[in-house]
Amino acid sequence: MSCSSVGESRVSEDLLQVACLNKRFGALRASKDITFSVRQGEIHALIGPNGAGKTTLINQLSGELVPDSGTILFDNRDITRLSEHRRARLGLARSFQISSIFDRLTVQQNLALAIQAHQGHSFRFWARADRDPQLAGPTHAALQEIGLEARAGELALSLSHGEKRQLEVGMALAGRPKLLLLDEPMAGMGPGGTAQLSELTRSLKGTLSILLVEHDMDVIFALADRITVLIYGEVIATGTPSEIRANPDVQRAYLGGGE
Amino acid sequence: MLPYPNRTRSFLLSGLLLLLLLPPVSSFFGDAYLVSMFSRLLIYALAAASLDLIIGYGGMVSLGHAAFFGIGAYVVGILAWHSYASVPLLTWPLTLEGSESVLIVFPAAVLVSALFAAIIGFFSLRTRGMHFIMITLAFAQMLFFFFVSLEGYGGEDGLSLYARNQLSGVDLGDDTQFYYFCLGFLLLFLYLSQRLVNSRFGQVIQGIRENERRMLALGFPTFRYKLACFVIAGAGAGLAGALIANQSEYVSPGLMHWTRSGEILVMVLLGGLGTLFGPVLGAVVLLLMEEILASFTQYPMVLMGPFLILVVLFARGGLYELLIGRRKPGE
Ligand SMILES: Nc1ncnc2c1ncn2[C@@H]1O[C@H](COP(=O)(O)OP(=O)(O)O)[C@@H](O)[C@H]1O
Ligand SMILES: [Mg+2]
């Protein structure tokens, strides 16, 4: 089956449009003709078994990996070849499946850096960053958002696993992106943390779009406006939670089995 | 025990006091050599502090830092040589005369070493880790052999100065005045670096040290920040080089040999990575030990080696942390 790339890049309401994305690792096809879109303001869940290629897709969207072919439009702009840091500046933020924070900086410094990234260049050599009111305000707001105010002065490496996950998401959120790519944000969190992050995600609904990779079906069906199912690098279905639940392909390949 | 900021402050103040009082005290004891020797220590301290910016704060382990030290020194040597010979350095496209004036020579040394750092950094910062160590080492060795082969400027034997550079109102030929001249530059560099590491730029550099992947994902074009840091450190080493050329009134390719880079690296590790003042302490302790041990053994390294290994193994924060203790978060 052939996949015709968007080509006639139609102007669309969708914030993110992915068309015919392919990525190989040697003989392994980690992304096969992936086509789907994320609408303005929606929470879009991306589900699929381990090894389906979810993280690989996120990495191509964020710019860490370059696709072999296909196009990625963000805000109707072709970003397929745009560097990672430019995409971030356009309002595309991500969190990592394995916490990727600044271990030997404090929680506050971690968040301040995330905010600093969006306030123009950082070739400022003189004024102290920790006394910069332009950083302090938003940093404090970000601390409150993820509930880590009490840990603000601690080194990030001394946080518990759950707190690290909160910081991980908080850093992606701090820059007030248009699209947030969350790669299994709740992985390894206790029930309390999961509930808190779900609540945070829900409260963000409408203010920004979220592409959420998650395994917990309860969380997904409670939060997602639409769901895309990925198996062996291929999109087998996209639809509302009830459509996905009723889809026979999805049931056969995914929901029916191990869950 | 005093809280951390107070411990730091009392350490820095007593260190400063000792350094300020060194010339009068040593002249009281009639030991003029001490002042000249300590000028050398201060200069190496400056080189080590500049290396700490890239290694301790930027996480870029360079084994070629002495290249910029040597370049700074050669700018002094070459400009002086042209001044003695009254032969212009350049006649086209513009005429450049030699000089022995601090106001011309020192800015030139800083600019030229920064330029070399920009070129070397531009290529080597595309690599990381072990590759970065090797490529900075290779560039420095290339420069070393280039100056060895530069017969016009003394080749392997280097160049001797007839006198130190000139600055109106100051007699740099006088060892005490020269000592304060070096101390002034060291303090200035430490102050500027302290501002730098606490600024937005400094936070970015430390973020890159911790996790460059995340910095890119946050939207930082990391390469240009790393390059800027590398150039600033190179300029600092060039300044130290200009001072060492004046201190010893002699420049040679040996100043940029890789063993010199290694020695500066050891000063940083010994004193404490990412502390700025630690490397100053590291330089002073290492060179003093060398000096003292050399007076009664031919092989000072036999005793220094185990000492260095012990410090690196058991005091990972270096002598600085050993002395003033660890900083607790929030202090
Ligand atoms: N950098 C890489 N090199 C080679 N294979 C990779 C690489 N990254 C991922 N893969 C492989 O691609 C497949 C998809 O991985 P991934 O995107 O991490 O899946 P998921 O996030 O859905 O669990 C897996 O088989 C994985 O082993
Ligand atoms: Mg994954």
XYZ file of C-alpha atoms and ligand atoms in Angstrom:
618
model
C 0.000 0.000 0.000
C 1.409 3.369 -0.920
C 1.078 6.512 1.120
C 0.855 9.858 -0.604
C 2.416 12.584 1.484
C 0.274 15.643 2.250
C 1.875 17.484 -0.661
C -0.914 19.971 -1.264
C -0.430 21.108 2.358
C -4.018 21.980 3.049
C -4.689 24.703 5.591
C -6.293 22.993 8.519
C -7.725 23.623 11.939
C -5.548 20.849 13.291
C -2.560 21.899 15.354
C -0.450 18.919 14.374
C -0.710 16.970 11.136
C 1.473 13.960 10.567
C 1.459 12.355 7.150
C 3.123 9.172 5.920
C 5.875 9.236 8.495
C 8.429 6.447 8.146
C 11.395 5.556 10.298
C 13.614 2.500 10.084
C 16.180 1.177 12.505
C 18.098 -1.184 10.239
C 15.609 -3.858 9.245
C 13.086 -2.751 11.849
C 10.342 -0.391 10.658
C 9.571 1.574 13.809
C 7.175 3.969 12.025
C 5.170 2.802 9.035
C 3.269 5.410 7.045
C 1.992 7.045 10.208
C -0.792 9.510 9.457
C -2.864 11.215 12.133
C -3.556 14.660 13.541
C -4.019 16.433 16.844
C -6.760 19.065 17.016
C -6.555 22.399 18.775
C -7.225 21.990 22.467
C -7.751 18.249 22.511
C -6.192 15.565 24.629
C -5.137 12.939 22.157
C -4.020 9.617 23.567
C -1.489 7.426 21.791
C -1.711 3.824 22.864
C -0.082 0.600 21.802
C 1.892 -2.288 23.279
C 5.523 -1.948 24.322
C 7.771 -1.618 21.305
C 4.954 -0.350 19.088
C 6.961 2.770 18.258
C 5.281 5.374 20.448
C 8.474 6.889 21.806
C 10.037 6.790 18.349
C 7.085 8.791 17.053
C 7.374 11.321 19.885
C 11.104 11.652 19.149
C 10.356 12.482 15.521
C 7.718 15.011 16.495
C 10.035 16.723 18.971
C 12.890 16.746 16.468
C 15.269 14.454 18.279
C 15.000 11.919 15.434
C 14.755 12.749 11.740
C 12.138 10.696 9.871
C 13.184 8.813 6.731
C 10.169 10.184 4.907
C 6.856 11.887 5.510
C 5.845 15.310 6.745
C 5.021 16.936 10.046
C 2.973 20.136 10.010
C 2.682 22.165 13.213
C 0.347 25.142 13.136
C 0.233 24.680 9.336
C 3.973 25.032 9.117
C 6.221 22.266 7.805
C 8.587 21.409 10.651
C 9.804 18.063 9.324
C 13.389 19.320 8.951
C 13.332 21.969 11.660
C 15.878 21.558 14.464
C 14.725 20.398 17.861
C 15.368 23.660 19.705
C 13.459 25.692 17.084
C 10.442 23.411 17.414
C 10.523 23.923 21.161
C 10.548 27.669 20.644
C 7.506 27.371 18.358
C 5.557 25.898 21.251
C 6.146 22.180 20.993
C 7.215 20.746 24.339
C 7.829 17.195 25.453
C 8.408 15.115 28.517
C 10.529 11.991 28.553
C 9.507 8.443 29.387
C 12.599 8.123 31.574
C 12.925 11.234 33.731
C 15.367 13.578 32.069
C 16.044 16.345 34.550
C 19.055 18.310 35.804
C 20.193 16.161 38.717
C 22.632 18.508 40.379
C 20.525 21.624 40.017
C 17.738 22.469 42.435
C 14.096 21.875 41.576
C 13.703 25.618 41.261
C 16.664 25.898 38.882
C 15.276 23.052 36.785
C 12.026 24.927 36.268
C 13.710 28.314 35.846
C 15.733 26.897 32.947
C 12.556 25.649 31.292
C 11.107 29.157 31.575
C 14.326 30.871 30.561
C 14.280 28.890 27.316
C 11.234 30.839 26.183
C 12.352 34.327 27.154
C 14.711 34.983 24.262
C 18.410 34.238 24.174
C 20.369 33.551 27.326
C 23.539 35.434 26.465
C 23.129 37.407 29.666
C 26.289 37.227 31.678
C 25.881 39.668 34.514
C 22.616 39.685 36.473
C 21.960 36.839 38.867
C 19.392 34.437 37.455
C 18.087 33.487 40.903
C 17.124 37.086 41.655
C 15.590 37.808 38.285
C 11.948 38.780 38.851
C 11.127 37.761 35.274
C 12.136 34.214 36.184
C 11.030 34.106 39.814
C 7.325 34.723 39.119
C 6.763 32.056 36.484
C 9.056 29.631 38.346
C 6.981 29.938 41.468
C 3.799 29.412 39.474
C 5.310 26.288 37.909
C 6.326 24.978 41.340
C 2.788 25.432 42.589
C 1.321 23.789 39.530
C 3.170 20.536 40.182
C 2.973 20.821 43.963
C 6.712 20.846 44.642
C 6.996 24.189 46.451
C 8.247 22.482 49.588
C 11.079 20.894 47.600
C 12.090 24.008 45.651
C 15.590 24.220 47.135
C 16.428 20.500 46.961
C 18.687 19.025 44.331
C 16.626 17.251 41.704
C 18.528 14.015 42.318
C 17.198 13.853 45.868
C 13.555 13.736 44.762
C 11.494 10.562 44.993
C 10.589 8.778 41.775
C 7.104 10.258 41.788
C 8.391 13.768 42.413
C 10.842 13.386 39.557
C 7.951 12.486 37.273
C 6.109 15.600 38.424
C 9.151 17.749 37.753
C 9.585 16.079 34.377
C 6.076 17.114 33.339
C 6.366 20.487 35.059
C 9.404 21.394 32.972
C 7.587 20.578 29.739
C 4.620 22.617 30.894
C 6.544 25.604 32.242
C 7.175 27.135 28.825
C 3.395 27.300 28.163
C 3.573 25.271 24.953
C 0.828 24.953 22.351
C 1.347 21.231 22.123
C 2.558 19.044 24.919
C 3.954 15.607 24.102
C 3.778 13.473 27.237
C 5.580 10.135 27.001
C 4.148 7.893 29.727
C 4.142 10.667 32.342
C 2.651 8.437 35.005
C 4.969 5.472 34.510
C 5.979 4.036 37.869
C 3.960 6.552 39.885
C 1.862 5.501 42.825
C -1.938 5.910 42.703
C -1.720 9.286 44.462
C 0.720 10.682 41.895
C -1.314 9.302 39.014
C -4.454 10.952 40.336
C -2.645 14.257 40.792
C -1.165 14.217 37.303
C -4.521 13.229 35.793
C -6.070 16.162 37.591
C -3.362 18.490 36.294
C -3.850 17.184 32.764
C -7.585 17.625 33.032
C -7.176 21.196 34.288
C -5.055 22.010 31.247
C -7.756 20.827 28.899
C -8.684 23.501 26.414
C -5.689 25.734 27.158
C -3.327 23.604 25.104
C -3.247 20.399 23.093
C -1.772 17.244 24.541
C -0.517 14.092 22.891
C -0.504 11.602 25.730
C 1.247 8.241 25.621
C -0.155 6.155 28.429
C -0.781 2.530 29.355
C -3.413 2.989 32.030
C -6.718 2.504 30.175
C -8.780 4.022 32.981
C -6.772 7.222 32.756
C -7.025 7.250 28.955
C -10.732 6.670 28.747
C -11.304 9.319 31.399
C -9.114 12.000 29.860
C -8.807 11.547 26.118
C -10.944 13.256 23.505
C -9.559 10.956 20.844
C -7.286 7.954 20.762
C -4.820 6.700 18.161
C -3.756 3.072 18.320
C -0.282 2.132 17.163
C 0.818 -1.448 16.595
C 4.110 -2.553 15.060
C 4.735 1.016 13.927
C 1.372 1.298 12.173
C -1.705 3.302 13.037
C -4.559 0.813 13.094
C -7.291 3.162 14.309
C -8.057 6.718 15.388
C -11.285 7.767 17.045
C -13.191 8.750 20.151
C -12.882 6.500 23.191
C -16.192 4.793 22.432
C -15.241 4.262 18.777
C -11.929 2.762 19.823
C -13.603 0.506 22.368
C -15.986 -0.733 19.701
C -13.368 -1.131 16.962
C -12.964 -4.851 16.154
C -9.375 -4.427 14.882
C -8.349 -2.783 18.119
C -10.144 -5.387 20.181
C -8.473 -8.207 18.304
C -5.011 -6.730 18.267
C -4.809 -4.948 21.539
C -7.633 -4.505 23.978
C -8.958 -8.020 23.754
C -5.722 -9.826 24.597
C -3.695 -9.128 27.684
C -5.579 -6.218 29.218
C 29.751 25.038 62.537
C 29.116 28.228 60.601
C 26.548 28.091 57.807
C 27.932 27.505 54.326
C 27.897 31.082 52.993
C 29.750 32.270 56.094
C 32.289 29.460 55.853
C 32.870 30.383 52.221
C 33.199 34.036 53.074
C 35.667 33.482 55.873
C 37.726 31.150 53.686
C 37.811 33.677 50.838
C 38.586 36.619 53.110
C 41.423 34.860 54.882
C 42.798 33.646 51.554
C 42.651 37.158 50.181
C 44.308 38.568 53.282
C 47.144 36.045 53.076
C 47.741 36.835 49.422
C 47.648 40.600 50.032
C 50.091 40.352 52.926
C 52.493 37.964 51.250
C 54.947 40.560 49.834
C 55.422 42.603 53.037
C 55.717 39.430 55.113
C 58.227 37.799 52.813
C 60.294 40.980 52.580
C 60.279 41.114 56.385
C 61.835 37.656 56.364
C 64.112 38.760 53.547
C 62.872 36.079 51.180
C 62.348 37.786 47.823
C 62.036 34.493 45.969
C 58.689 33.805 47.609
C 57.022 36.762 45.881
C 58.262 35.744 42.481
C 57.214 32.153 43.089
C 53.760 33.182 44.249
C 53.273 35.310 41.147
C 53.678 32.077 39.232
C 51.154 30.316 41.483
C 48.600 33.092 40.960
C 49.028 32.848 37.208
C 48.458 29.085 37.205
C 45.511 29.657 39.516
C 44.023 31.925 36.859
C 44.566 29.280 34.179
C 42.992 26.609 36.398
C 39.969 28.792 37.227
C 39.404 29.394 33.520
C 39.548 25.646 32.842
C 37.012 25.118 35.618
C 34.497 27.162 33.623
C 34.452 24.567 30.854
C 35.048 21.413 32.894
C 33.375 22.107 36.211
C 30.482 24.208 34.964
C 30.178 23.226 31.312
C 31.018 19.534 31.695
C 33.376 19.703 28.708
C 36.567 17.895 29.702
C 39.318 19.482 27.638
C 42.867 18.203 27.630
C 44.125 21.023 25.450
C 43.678 24.051 27.617
C 47.392 24.862 27.703
C 47.142 25.684 23.985
C 45.478 28.991 24.862
C 47.909 29.547 27.722
C 50.756 29.118 25.240
C 49.111 31.312 22.603
C 48.711 34.145 25.114
C 52.369 33.793 26.070
C 53.529 33.741 22.447
C 51.592 36.914 21.668
C 53.736 38.604 24.335
C 56.913 36.952 23.041
C 56.338 37.643 19.364
C 55.216 41.252 19.839
C 58.258 41.875 22.023
C 60.580 40.253 19.464
C 59.245 42.524 16.704
C 59.557 45.509 18.964
C 63.245 44.737 19.725
C 64.037 44.075 16.069
C 61.979 47.049 14.866
C 60.518 44.800 12.202
C 56.794 45.120 11.656
C 54.795 41.991 12.323
C 52.637 42.663 9.272
C 52.936 45.138 6.450
C 49.896 44.138 4.425
C 46.934 44.724 4.425
C 47.774 46.888 7.389
C 50.958 47.643 9.254
C 51.288 45.995 12.638
C 54.266 46.925 14.746
C 55.628 44.954 17.650
C 54.895 46.259 21.126
C 55.894 45.983 24.744
C 53.040 48.042 26.123
C 50.624 46.231 28.432
C 47.721 48.208 26.968
C 48.384 46.746 23.520
C 49.957 43.386 24.303
C 47.441 42.139 26.883
C 44.272 42.846 24.886
C 45.986 41.282 21.879
C 46.888 38.154 23.879
C 43.315 37.807 25.130
C 41.791 38.361 21.690
C 44.122 36.026 19.834
C 43.664 33.197 22.323
C 39.895 33.744 22.208
C 40.080 33.498 18.426
C 42.012 30.229 18.632
C 39.502 28.947 21.165
C 36.686 29.853 18.777
C 38.282 27.896 15.940
C 39.280 24.874 18.027
C 35.965 24.917 19.867
C 33.996 25.168 16.635
C 35.371 21.828 15.498
C 35.865 19.949 18.749
C 32.521 20.838 20.351
C 30.798 18.721 17.736
C 32.072 15.740 19.701
C 31.527 14.683 23.306
C 33.197 12.780 26.101
C 36.297 10.808 25.169
C 36.279 12.138 21.599
C 36.255 15.688 22.895
C 39.198 14.954 25.198
C 41.159 13.483 22.308
C 40.384 16.200 19.774
C 41.257 19.064 22.136
C 44.468 17.216 22.942
C 45.205 16.791 19.237
C 44.643 20.483 18.462
C 46.913 21.515 21.322
C 49.651 19.142 20.189
C 49.335 20.486 16.643
C 49.976 23.978 17.976
C 52.843 22.677 20.101
C 54.575 21.186 17.051
C 53.768 24.250 14.986
C 55.667 26.445 17.448
C 58.480 23.901 17.710
C 58.908 24.207 13.943
C 58.690 28.011 13.968
C 62.446 28.646 13.686
C 61.944 32.398 13.182
C 60.652 32.641 16.742
C 63.189 30.384 18.339
C 61.614 27.018 17.513
C 62.109 24.514 20.281
C 64.232 26.937 22.315
C 61.565 29.610 22.461
C 62.041 33.341 22.868
C 63.542 35.351 25.700
C 62.298 38.779 26.686
C 64.746 41.488 27.664
C 62.221 42.961 30.056
C 58.636 42.753 31.159
C 55.904 44.709 29.386
C 55.449 48.347 30.230
C 52.583 50.111 31.895
C 52.809 53.762 32.807
C 52.847 54.386 36.539
C 53.761 50.799 37.355
C 57.129 49.079 37.308
C 56.334 45.509 36.346
C 60.046 44.710 36.502
C 59.681 45.022 40.250
C 58.623 41.629 41.577
C 56.322 43.003 44.243
C 54.471 45.275 41.841
C 54.249 42.470 39.346
C 52.838 40.207 42.050
C 49.992 42.652 42.750
C 49.471 43.051 39.016
C 48.890 39.262 38.754
C 46.727 39.202 41.885
C 44.598 41.992 40.421
C 43.967 40.021 37.255
C 43.197 36.851 39.195
C 40.662 38.638 41.400
C 39.089 40.351 38.414
C 38.761 37.056 36.561
C 37.292 35.305 39.602
C 34.780 38.076 40.127
C 33.676 38.080 36.489
C 33.464 34.280 36.483
C 31.434 34.294 39.666
C 28.953 36.667 38.021
C 28.963 34.517 34.918
C 28.171 31.190 36.578
C 25.250 32.717 38.458
C 23.827 34.520 35.435
C 21.317 33.156 32.962
C 24.219 32.149 30.747
C 25.828 30.277 33.640
C 22.601 28.419 34.348
C 22.426 27.347 30.716
C 26.010 26.091 30.811
C 25.283 24.053 33.945
C 22.087 22.730 32.420
C 24.103 21.491 29.457
C 26.578 19.830 31.822
C 23.750 18.023 33.562
C 21.677 17.010 30.557
C 22.257 18.396 27.089
C 19.452 16.333 25.595
C 16.930 17.993 27.857
C 18.351 21.430 27.111
C 17.774 20.871 23.394
C 14.242 19.663 24.066
C 13.604 22.787 26.149
C 14.620 24.933 23.194
C 18.247 25.865 23.852
C 20.621 25.821 20.857
C 23.307 24.284 23.063
C 26.233 24.431 20.637
C 26.526 28.202 20.652
C 26.404 28.388 24.447
C 29.106 25.766 24.765
C 31.219 27.575 22.197
C 30.810 30.906 24.009
C 31.881 29.262 27.272
C 34.870 27.636 25.575
C 35.944 30.987 24.103
C 35.635 32.791 27.445
C 37.746 30.113 29.125
C 40.278 30.279 26.292
C 40.527 34.039 26.724
C 41.131 33.571 30.460
C 43.911 31.083 29.758
C 45.379 33.502 27.210
C 45.495 36.208 29.852
C 47.284 33.804 32.191
C 49.682 33.012 29.349
C 50.459 36.704 28.824
C 51.236 36.944 32.539
C 53.455 33.849 32.622
C 55.489 35.159 29.675
C 56.098 38.334 31.658
C 56.749 36.492 34.898
C 59.472 34.246 33.496
C 60.469 36.657 30.687
C 60.595 33.632 28.449
C 58.199 31.746 26.190
C 58.612 28.296 24.688
C 56.455 25.606 23.088
C 56.639 23.729 26.390
C 53.946 26.079 27.704
C 51.391 24.352 25.486
C 52.607 20.785 25.744
C 49.862 18.337 26.670
C 51.525 17.608 30.008
C 50.913 21.257 30.883
C 47.226 20.843 30.017
C 47.238 17.780 32.242
C 48.843 19.696 35.064
C 46.197 22.441 34.898
C 43.514 19.757 34.819
C 44.991 18.178 37.953
C 44.867 21.562 39.707
C 41.153 21.787 38.937
C 40.423 18.236 40.129
C 42.565 18.617 43.225
C 40.916 21.900 44.196
C 37.358 20.911 43.383
C 35.390 20.924 40.130
C 32.831 23.645 39.621
C 33.887 25.778 42.566
C 36.113 28.416 40.855
C 37.996 29.076 44.103
C 38.854 25.400 44.515
C 41.076 25.362 41.417
C 42.907 28.405 42.804
C 43.590 26.410 45.938
C 44.479 23.387 43.798
C 47.037 25.370 41.814
C 48.637 26.810 44.936
C 48.821 23.453 46.724
C 50.079 21.498 43.713
C 52.820 23.960 42.793
C 53.882 24.479 46.414
C 54.176 20.727 46.888
C 56.223 20.457 43.712
C 58.475 23.256 44.933
C 58.931 21.744 48.406
C 59.362 18.160 47.293
C 61.778 19.165 44.559
C 64.090 20.536 47.236
C 64.725 17.097 48.694
C 63.858 14.567 46.033
C 64.572 14.269 42.365
C 61.263 12.543 41.774
C 58.529 14.664 43.361
C 55.863 12.766 41.420
C 56.592 9.610 43.417
C 55.175 11.344 46.478
C 52.664 13.587 44.702
C 51.048 10.765 42.742
C 49.682 8.916 45.779
C 48.563 12.199 47.351
C 46.592 13.134 44.232
C 45.052 9.681 44.027
C 43.977 9.873 47.670
C 42.351 13.256 47.208
C 40.548 12.230 44.048
C 39.379 8.946 45.615
C 38.343 10.167 49.050
C 37.504 13.823 48.585
C 35.563 13.945 45.372
C 34.701 17.569 45.975
C 38.417 18.333 46.151
C 40.371 20.289 48.732
C 37.856 23.127 48.660
C 35.094 20.890 49.959
C 37.478 19.264 52.426
C 38.258 22.675 53.812
C 34.882 24.368 54.000
C 32.572 21.376 53.915
C 29.786 20.422 51.615
C 27.027 22.796 50.731
C 23.697 21.522 51.941
C 20.824 22.192 49.544
C 19.191 25.498 50.268
C 22.209 26.904 52.108
N 17.597 4.185 18.511
C 17.106 2.969 18.193
N 17.835 2.096 17.492
C 17.331 0.894 17.145
N 16.120 0.452 17.494
C 15.344 1.276 18.211
C 15.795 2.569 18.604
N 14.807 3.175 19.313
C 13.776 2.287 19.357
N 14.104 1.150 18.693
C 13.210 0.014 18.494
O 12.042 0.499 17.856
C 10.899 -0.145 18.388
C 9.960 0.881 18.936
O 10.493 1.394 20.136
P 9.775 2.518 20.976
O 9.451 3.644 20.070
O 10.623 2.811 22.141
O 8.440 1.774 21.431
P 7.380 2.176 22.545
O 7.687 3.543 23.030
O 6.070 2.107 21.828
O 7.480 1.150 23.609
C 11.389 -1.144 19.423
O 11.476 -2.410 18.814
C 12.747 -0.623 19.783
O 13.584 -1.676 20.173
Mg 8.135 4.255 24.918
